[in-house]
């Protein structure tokens, strides 16, 4: 386990470049096994989640070549094998092999996925969708066997606009017979990126980015080149950081529309920003207004950014609130923030952050990926030394975080 040590209180400035989106690439890599030729993906971030997916590909005898931000995946000599616990538990997104292998072979055996403990994280909607396409699901302890003689397109209504279920069902339906319609589909940009990837291979998917996705099954998917979109959560994290401790930070290579719900909140807080075509220039204001945030599905305020914003809320003149409507266990960071001097109260799905308070460095624990990122922001804001234990969580979602932050003046090291 790694630890991140930070000497806080420094003013940051300069340019910081956003990497490819974790939550997109973790769908693109499993999606690649649907291809009947090879695929080439660019702007791939170097993250432990990516390494763990490559490990699964190699276990399945898929040929993988990677260099810096490029990866070539050739699944033509692939073998369909049971994906055991040790492989699937390393990350949430291992479950995209369900849709992908089911789509390719009509048969998949896989253990339940792992991932951050931010809620119960059921996969009932994924399984319900596979069944609607004609598959049977047999659960044997921790293992699942999902199989179908033939997958046949149908109408699937998702009770909740789940990101994972939408992607998994697109993967399963791409080669199914006939037309599949996913109603109440999730609209996150990562879904559009994955649909575009499949369409680049010859799939016939329309409506990605809306709540109704149509998929006409095809028999063959050909070679393609594709680029991962910028990571909107990494981008948002850096913009919040700039708003907290910078006298001028240019966050480059982002799609401003993807973080609109965040930048609007920051404006409400009084944060000065210039929003360009692919960057946000941000600096700290004289004083911060308190704000109320409710997490929602896209394009609402992203749950993945509420923990990071909570660190900034400690600076506001008054009480800010966060209503977390997506995950039932996503306030663990606040208890760590309290150790640094924040005044907080959690009542069920609502958190109150009473500002302004001065944060003071101490030893804290990253309990999940975004909690870890929120503590990095808090550590950079705080006076003195912060030690973030369990920092491996942060490395799952932030490429070269220590290098990137050091380059803009942070005193930070990974131990
Ligand atoms: N849900 C169900 N049944 C299902 C699927 C989901 O009840 O079958 C519920 C979940 O329990 C949750 C809600 O629906 O309450 C949303 O879950 P969703 O499926 O949309 O989330 P996910 O696909 O598991 C992805 C991201 C998360 C991000 C959420 C919401 C990936 C690998 N993960 O998770 O990202 O918080 O969408 O936007 O794409 C992170 O990056 O730190 C992270 C946790």
Coordinates of C-alpha atoms and ligand atoms in Angstrom, one line a residue:
X1 CA 0.0 0.0 0.0
X2 CA 1.2 3.4 -0.9
X3 CA 1.1 6.6 1.1
X4 CA 0.9 10.2 -0.2
X5 CA 2.7 12.8 1.8
X6 CA 1.8 16.5 1.2
X7 CA 3.3 19.7 2.7
X8 CA 0.3 21.9 2.3
X9 CA -0.3 25.7 2.1
X10 CA 1.6 26.3 -1.2
X11 CA 0.1 28.4 -4.0
X12 CA -0.1 26.4 -7.2
X13 CA 0.1 27.8 -10.7
X14 CA 0.8 26.9 -14.3
X15 CA -0.8 24.3 -16.6
X16 CA -2.1 20.9 -15.9
X17 CA -3.2 18.5 -18.6
X18 CA -6.1 16.1 -18.2
X19 CA -5.6 12.4 -19.2
X20 CA -8.0 10.0 -20.9
X21 CA -11.2 9.1 -19.0
X22 CA -10.9 6.1 -16.7
X23 CA -14.6 5.3 -16.8
X24 CA -14.4 5.3 -20.6
X25 CA -11.3 3.2 -21.1
X26 CA -12.5 0.6 -18.6
X27 CA -15.4 0.0 -20.9
X28 CA -13.4 0.3 -24.2
X29 CA -10.9 -2.4 -23.3
X30 CA -13.5 -5.1 -22.6
X31 CA -15.5 -3.8 -25.7
X32 CA -12.4 -4.5 -27.8
X33 CA -12.9 -8.3 -27.5
X34 CA -16.1 -8.0 -29.6
X35 CA -13.9 -7.1 -32.6
X36 CA -13.2 -9.7 -35.3
X37 CA -9.9 -7.9 -36.2
X38 CA -7.6 -5.7 -34.1
X39 CA -8.3 -2.3 -32.5
X40 CA -6.1 0.7 -31.8
X41 CA -6.9 3.0 -28.9
X42 CA -5.2 6.3 -28.2
X43 CA -5.1 8.6 -25.1
X44 CA -5.2 5.6 -22.8
X45 CA -4.3 6.7 -19.2
X46 CA -1.7 4.7 -17.3
X47 CA -3.8 3.6 -14.3
X48 CA -3.9 0.4 -12.2
X49 CA -7.5 -0.2 -13.4
X50 CA -6.1 -0.3 -17.0
X51 CA -3.3 -2.7 -16.0
X52 CA -5.9 -5.0 -14.3
X53 CA -8.0 -5.2 -17.4
X54 CA -5.0 -5.9 -19.6
X55 CA -4.2 -8.8 -17.2
X56 CA -7.6 -10.2 -17.9
X57 CA -7.1 -9.8 -21.6
X58 CA -3.8 -11.6 -21.5
X59 CA -5.3 -14.4 -19.4
X60 CA -7.9 -14.8 -22.2
X61 CA -5.0 -15.1 -24.7
X62 CA -5.8 -11.7 -26.3
X63 CA -2.7 -10.1 -27.8
X64 CA -2.0 -6.7 -26.3
X65 CA 0.7 -4.2 -27.3
X66 CA 0.9 -1.0 -25.4
X67 CA 3.2 2.0 -25.4
X68 CA 2.6 5.2 -23.4
X69 CA -0.9 6.3 -24.2
X70 CA -1.5 3.8 -27.1
X71 CA -2.8 0.3 -26.9
X72 CA -3.4 -2.3 -29.7
X73 CA -5.7 -5.2 -28.8
X74 CA -6.0 -8.2 -31.1
X75 CA -8.6 -10.7 -29.8
X76 CA -8.5 -13.0 -32.9
X77 CA -6.7 -15.8 -31.0
X78 CA -8.7 -15.4 -27.8
X79 CA -10.0 -18.2 -25.6
X80 CA -13.2 -17.9 -23.6
X81 CA -12.1 -18.9 -20.0
X82 CA -13.6 -18.6 -16.6
X83 CA -12.7 -15.2 -15.1
X84 CA -11.9 -16.0 -11.5
X85 CA -12.3 -14.0 -8.4
X86 CA -8.6 -12.9 -8.2
X87 CA -9.0 -11.2 -11.6
X88 CA -12.5 -9.9 -11.4
X89 CA -12.3 -8.6 -7.8
X90 CA -9.5 -6.1 -8.6
X91 CA -12.0 -3.6 -10.2
X92 CA -15.6 -2.9 -10.8
X93 CA -15.3 -2.7 -14.6
X94 CA -14.3 -6.4 -14.9
X95 CA -18.1 -6.8 -15.2
X96 CA -18.0 -5.4 -18.7
X97 CA -16.5 -8.8 -19.8
X98 CA -20.0 -10.2 -19.1
X99 CA -21.6 -8.2 -21.9
X100 CA -18.6 -8.5 -24.2
X101 CA -18.0 -12.2 -23.8
X102 CA -21.7 -12.9 -23.9
X103 CA -21.9 -10.9 -27.1
X104 CA -19.0 -12.7 -28.7
X105 CA -19.5 -16.3 -27.5
X106 CA -23.0 -16.5 -26.0
X107 CA -21.3 -17.8 -22.9
X108 CA -19.5 -16.2 -20.0
X109 CA -18.4 -17.5 -16.6
X110 CA -17.2 -14.8 -14.2
X111 CA -16.9 -13.9 -10.5
X112 CA -18.7 -10.9 -9.0
X113 CA -16.7 -7.7 -9.6
X114 CA -14.8 -5.6 -7.0
X115 CA -14.5 -1.8 -6.9
X116 CA -14.8 1.0 -4.4
X117 CA -17.0 0.3 -1.4
X118 CA -19.4 3.3 -1.9
X119 CA -22.7 1.4 -1.7
X120 CA -24.2 -2.0 -2.2
X121 CA -23.5 -1.8 -5.9
X122 CA -26.0 -4.5 -7.1
X123 CA -25.9 -5.7 -10.8
X124 CA -29.5 -6.8 -11.0
X125 CA -30.2 -4.4 -13.9
X126 CA -27.3 -5.8 -16.0
X127 CA -28.6 -9.4 -15.4
X128 CA -32.2 -8.4 -16.1
X129 CA -31.1 -7.0 -19.4
X130 CA -29.1 -10.0 -20.4
X131 CA -32.1 -12.2 -19.6
X132 CA -34.3 -10.0 -21.7
X133 CA -31.9 -10.6 -24.6
X134 CA -32.5 -14.3 -24.2
X135 CA -29.7 -15.3 -21.8
X136 CA -30.0 -17.5 -18.7
X137 CA -28.1 -16.5 -15.6
X138 CA -27.0 -19.2 -13.1
X139 CA -25.4 -18.0 -9.9
X140 CA -23.1 -20.5 -8.1
X141 CA -21.7 -18.8 -5.0
X142 CA -19.6 -16.0 -6.1
X143 CA -19.6 -17.2 -9.7
X144 CA -22.1 -16.5 -12.5
X145 CA -22.7 -18.4 -15.7
X146 CA -24.5 -16.3 -18.3
X147 CA -25.3 -18.0 -21.5
X148 CA -27.6 -17.9 -24.5
X149 CA -28.2 -20.2 -27.6
X150 CA -28.8 -16.9 -29.4
X151 CA -29.1 -13.3 -28.3
X152 CA -32.2 -11.7 -29.8
X153 CA -32.8 -7.9 -29.8
X154 CA -35.6 -6.6 -27.7
X155 CA -36.9 -3.5 -25.7
X156 CA -35.2 -3.1 -22.4
X157 CA -36.4 -0.5 -19.8
X158 CA -33.8 0.3 -17.1
X159 CA -35.5 1.0 -13.8
X160 CA -32.6 3.3 -13.1
X161 CA -30.3 5.0 -15.7
X162 CA -27.3 2.9 -14.7
X163 CA -24.0 3.7 -16.4
X164 CA -22.7 0.1 -16.0
X165 CA -25.9 -1.6 -17.1
X166 CA -26.3 0.7 -20.2
X167 CA -22.7 -0.2 -21.3
X168 CA -23.0 -3.9 -20.6
X169 CA -26.2 -4.2 -22.5
X170 CA -24.8 -2.3 -25.5
X171 CA -21.9 -4.7 -25.5
X172 CA -24.2 -7.8 -25.4
X173 CA -26.6 -6.4 -28.0
X174 CA -24.1 -5.3 -30.6
X175 CA -24.0 -8.7 -32.3
X176 CA -27.5 -9.9 -31.2
X177 CA -30.0 -10.8 -33.9
X178 CA -32.3 -7.8 -34.7
X179 CA -32.9 -4.5 -32.9
X180 CA -32.4 -3.7 -29.2
X181 CA -33.8 -0.6 -27.7
X182 CA -32.5 0.5 -24.2
X183 CA -35.0 2.9 -22.7
X184 CA -34.1 5.1 -19.7
X185 CA -30.5 4.6 -20.7
X186 CA -27.7 6.5 -18.9
X187 CA -26.4 9.5 -20.9
X188 CA -22.9 9.9 -19.5
X189 CA -20.2 11.0 -22.0
X190 CA -18.4 7.7 -21.5
X191 CA -21.4 5.9 -22.9
X192 CA -21.2 8.0 -26.1
X193 CA -17.4 7.3 -26.3
X194 CA -17.9 3.6 -26.1
X195 CA -20.8 3.6 -28.6
X196 CA -18.6 5.6 -31.0
X197 CA -15.9 3.0 -30.6
X198 CA -18.3 0.2 -31.4
X199 CA -19.7 2.2 -34.4
X200 CA -16.1 2.8 -35.6
X201 CA -15.8 -1.1 -35.8
X202 CA -19.1 -1.3 -37.8
X203 CA -21.7 -1.6 -35.1
X204 CA -25.0 0.2 -35.7
X205 CA -25.8 2.1 -32.5
X206 CA -27.8 5.4 -32.5
X207 CA -29.0 7.6 -29.7
X208 CA -26.1 7.2 -27.3
X209 CA -26.1 10.3 -25.1
X210 CA -29.9 10.3 -25.0
X211 CA -32.1 8.2 -22.8
X212 CA -33.1 5.9 -25.7
X213 CA -30.3 3.9 -27.4
X214 CA -31.1 1.8 -30.5
X215 CA -28.8 -1.1 -31.5
X216 CA -29.2 -3.0 -34.8
X217 CA -27.2 -6.2 -34.4
X218 CA -24.3 -6.9 -36.9
X219 CA -22.4 -10.1 -37.6
X220 CA -18.9 -8.7 -38.0
X221 CA -16.8 -5.9 -36.4
X222 CA -13.7 -4.7 -38.2
X223 CA -10.5 -3.0 -37.2
X224 CA -10.6 0.6 -36.0
X225 CA -8.7 3.6 -34.5
X226 CA -10.3 5.3 -31.5
X227 CA -9.5 8.0 -29.0
X228 CA -10.5 8.0 -25.3
X229 CA -12.3 11.3 -24.3
X230 CA -10.7 13.5 -21.6
X231 CA -11.5 12.5 -18.0
X232 CA -14.2 14.8 -16.8
X233 CA -13.7 13.8 -13.1
X234 CA -10.0 14.3 -13.2
X235 CA -10.7 17.7 -15.0
X236 CA -13.2 18.7 -12.3
X237 CA -10.8 17.7 -9.5
X238 CA -8.1 20.0 -10.9
X239 CA -10.5 22.8 -11.4
X240 CA -11.6 22.5 -7.7
X241 CA -7.9 22.4 -6.7
X242 CA -7.3 25.6 -8.7
X243 CA -10.3 27.2 -7.0
X244 CA -8.8 26.3 -3.6
X245 CA -5.1 27.0 -3.8
X246 CA -4.1 28.6 -7.1
X247 CA -3.4 32.2 -8.2
X248 CA -3.8 31.0 -11.8
X249 CA -4.2 27.4 -13.0
X250 CA -5.0 26.4 -16.6
X251 CA -6.6 23.0 -16.7
X252 CA -6.0 21.8 -20.3
X253 CA -7.5 19.1 -22.5
X254 CA -11.0 19.0 -21.2
X255 CA -14.5 19.3 -22.6
X256 CA -16.0 22.2 -20.7
X257 CA -19.6 21.0 -21.4
X258 CA -18.8 17.8 -19.5
X259 CA -18.2 19.7 -16.2
X260 CA -20.7 22.4 -16.7
X261 CA -22.7 21.4 -13.5
X262 CA -19.4 21.8 -11.5
X263 CA -18.3 25.1 -13.1
X264 CA -21.7 26.6 -12.5
X265 CA -21.5 25.6 -8.8
X266 CA -18.0 27.2 -8.6
X267 CA -19.4 30.4 -10.1
X268 CA -22.1 30.4 -7.4
X269 CA -19.3 30.1 -4.9
X270 CA -17.6 33.2 -6.4
X271 CA -14.7 31.4 -8.0
X272 CA -13.2 33.4 -11.0
X273 CA -12.9 31.3 -14.1
X274 CA -12.3 31.7 -17.8
X275 CA -13.8 28.8 -19.8
X276 CA -12.1 28.3 -23.2
X277 CA -12.9 25.7 -25.9
X278 CA -10.8 23.0 -24.3
X279 CA -9.6 24.5 -21.0
X280 CA -10.6 26.2 -17.8
X281 CA -8.4 28.9 -16.3
X282 CA -9.2 29.2 -12.6
X283 CA -8.0 31.0 -9.5
X284 CA -9.0 31.3 -5.9
X285 CA -11.4 34.2 -5.0
X286 CA -11.1 36.5 -2.0
X287 CA -14.0 34.7 -0.3
X288 CA -16.3 31.8 -1.1
X289 CA -20.1 31.6 -0.9
X290 CA -21.7 28.4 0.6
X291 CA -23.6 26.3 -1.9
X292 CA -26.1 23.4 -1.9
X293 CA -25.3 20.4 -4.2
X294 CA -27.4 17.4 -5.1
X295 CA -25.8 14.6 -7.0
X296 CA -27.7 13.4 -10.1
X297 CA -27.2 11.3 -13.2
X298 CA -25.5 13.2 -16.1
X299 CA -25.8 16.1 -16.9
X300 CA -26.6 16.7 -13.2
X301 CA -23.9 17.2 -10.7
X302 CA -21.6 14.2 -10.8
X303 CA -21.4 12.0 -7.6
X304 CA -17.8 11.5 -8.4
X305 CA -17.1 15.2 -7.8
X306 CA -19.0 15.8 -4.6
X307 CA -16.3 14.5 -2.3
X308 CA -13.7 16.8 -3.9
X309 CA -16.0 19.8 -3.7
X310 CA -16.6 19.1 0.0
X311 CA -13.0 19.9 0.7
X312 CA -13.4 23.3 -0.9
X313 CA -16.7 23.9 0.9
X314 CA -14.8 24.1 4.2
X315 CA -13.6 27.5 3.0
X316 CA -17.1 28.9 2.4
X317 CA -18.5 31.6 4.6
X318 CA -21.5 29.7 5.9
X319 CA -23.1 26.3 5.7
X320 CA -23.0 24.2 2.5
X321 CA -24.9 21.0 1.9
X322 CA -24.5 17.9 -0.2
X323 CA -27.3 15.5 -1.0
X324 CA -25.9 12.3 -2.3
X325 CA -28.6 10.5 -4.3
X326 CA -26.6 7.9 -6.2
X327 CA -24.4 6.1 -3.6
X328 CA -25.4 5.4 -0.1
X329 CA -21.9 5.3 1.4
X330 CA -20.1 8.2 -0.1
X331 CA -19.4 10.5 2.8
X332 CA -16.4 8.5 4.3
X333 CA -14.1 11.3 3.3
X334 CA -15.9 13.8 5.6
X335 CA -14.9 11.9 8.7
X336 CA -11.3 12.1 7.5
X337 CA -11.8 15.8 6.7
X338 CA -13.1 16.3 10.2
X339 CA -9.7 15.0 11.5
X340 CA -8.1 17.9 9.6
X341 CA -10.4 20.5 11.3
X342 CA -13.5 20.5 9.1
X343 CA -16.8 21.0 10.9
X344 CA -19.3 18.5 9.4
X345 CA -22.5 16.7 10.2
X346 CA -23.9 13.7 8.2
X347 CA -27.6 12.9 8.4
X348 CA -28.5 10.0 6.1
X349 CA -28.0 11.1 2.5
X350 CA -27.3 14.8 3.5
X351 CA -24.0 16.3 4.7
X352 CA -23.6 19.7 6.2
X353 CA -20.3 21.5 5.9
X354 CA -19.9 24.4 8.2
X355 CA -17.4 27.0 7.0
X356 CA -15.1 28.7 7.1
X357 CA -12.6 26.4 8.8
X358 CA -8.9 26.2 8.5
X359 CA -7.6 22.7 7.7
X360 CA -4.5 21.4 9.4
X361 CA -2.5 18.5 8.1
X362 CA -2.6 15.1 9.9
X363 CA -2.8 11.4 9.1
X364 CA -5.9 10.4 7.1
X365 CA -7.1 7.4 5.2
X366 CA -8.4 7.2 1.6
X367 CA -11.5 5.0 1.9
X368 CA -12.2 5.0 -1.9
X369 CA -10.9 6.6 -5.1
X370 CA -12.7 10.0 -5.0
X371 CA -12.4 10.2 -1.2
X372 CA -8.6 9.9 -1.7
X373 CA -8.7 12.7 -4.3
X374 CA -10.7 14.8 -2.0
X375 CA -8.0 14.3 0.7
X376 CA -5.3 15.2 -1.8
X377 CA -7.1 18.5 -2.4
X378 CA -7.6 19.0 1.4
X379 CA -3.9 18.2 2.1
X380 CA -2.8 20.8 -0.4
X381 CA -5.2 23.4 1.2
X382 CA -4.1 22.5 4.8
X383 CA -1.4 24.0 6.9
X384 CA 1.5 21.5 7.6
X385 CA 1.9 17.9 6.7
X386 CA -0.8 15.5 5.6
X387 CA -0.2 11.8 5.3
X388 CA -2.8 10.0 3.1
X389 CA -2.7 6.3 3.8
X390 CA -4.3 3.7 1.4
X391 CA -3.3 5.9 -1.5
X392 CA -3.5 3.1 -4.0
X393 CA -7.1 4.1 -4.4
X394 CA -6.0 7.4 -5.8
X395 CA -3.7 5.7 -8.3
X396 CA -6.7 3.8 -9.7
X397 CA -8.1 6.9 -11.2
X398 CA -5.5 9.7 -11.5
X399 CA -2.7 9.2 -13.9
X400 CA 0.7 10.4 -12.7
X401 CA -1.0 12.5 -10.0
X402 CA 2.2 13.2 -8.0
X403 CA 4.1 14.3 -11.1
X404 CA 1.3 16.4 -12.4
X405 CA 0.8 18.2 -9.1
X406 CA 4.5 18.6 -8.5
X407 CA 4.8 20.4 -11.9
X408 CA 2.4 23.1 -10.7
X409 CA 4.2 23.7 -7.5
X410 CA 2.8 21.2 -5.0
X411 CA 5.0 19.6 -2.4
X412 CA 3.8 16.0 -2.7
X413 CA 5.4 12.6 -2.7
X414 CA 4.3 9.0 -3.1
X415 CA 5.8 6.6 -0.6
Ligands
LIG1 N1 -27.7 0.2 -9.6 C1 -28.6 -0.8 -9.2 N2 -28.6 -2.0 -10.0 C2 -27.8 -2.2 -11.0 C3 -26.8 -1.2 -11.3 C4 -26.8 0.0 -10.6 O1 -29.4 -0.7 -8.3 O2 -27.8 -3.2 -11.7 C5 -27.7 1.4 -8.8 C6 -26.4 1.5 -8.0 O3 -26.5 0.8 -6.8 C7 -26.3 3.0 -7.8 C8 -26.9 3.6 -9.0 O4 -27.7 2.5 -9.6 O5 -27.1 3.4 -6.7 C9 -25.9 4.1 -10.1 O6 -25.1 3.0 -10.5 P1 -24.4 2.9 -11.9 O7 -24.6 1.6 -12.5 O8 -24.8 4.1 -12.7 O9 -22.9 3.1 -11.5 P2 -21.7 2.2 -12.0 O10 -21.8 1.9 -13.5 O11 -21.4 1.1 -11.1 C10 -20.2 4.3 -12.8 C11 -18.8 4.7 -12.5 C12 -18.8 5.3 -11.1 C13 -19.8 6.5 -11.0 C14 -21.2 5.9 -11.4 C15 -22.3 7.0 -11.4 C16 -17.5 3.2 -13.7 C17 -16.5 2.1 -13.7 N3 -17.9 3.6 -12.5 O12 -20.5 3.3 -11.8 O13 -17.5 5.9 -10.9 O14 -19.9 6.9 -9.6 O15 -21.2 5.3 -12.7 O16 -21.9 8.0 -12.3 O17 -17.8 3.8 -14.8 C18 -15.6 6.5 -9.7 O18 -15.1 6.7 -10.9 O19 -15.1 6.8 -8.6 C19 -16.9 5.8 -9.7 C20 -17.3 5.2 -8.6

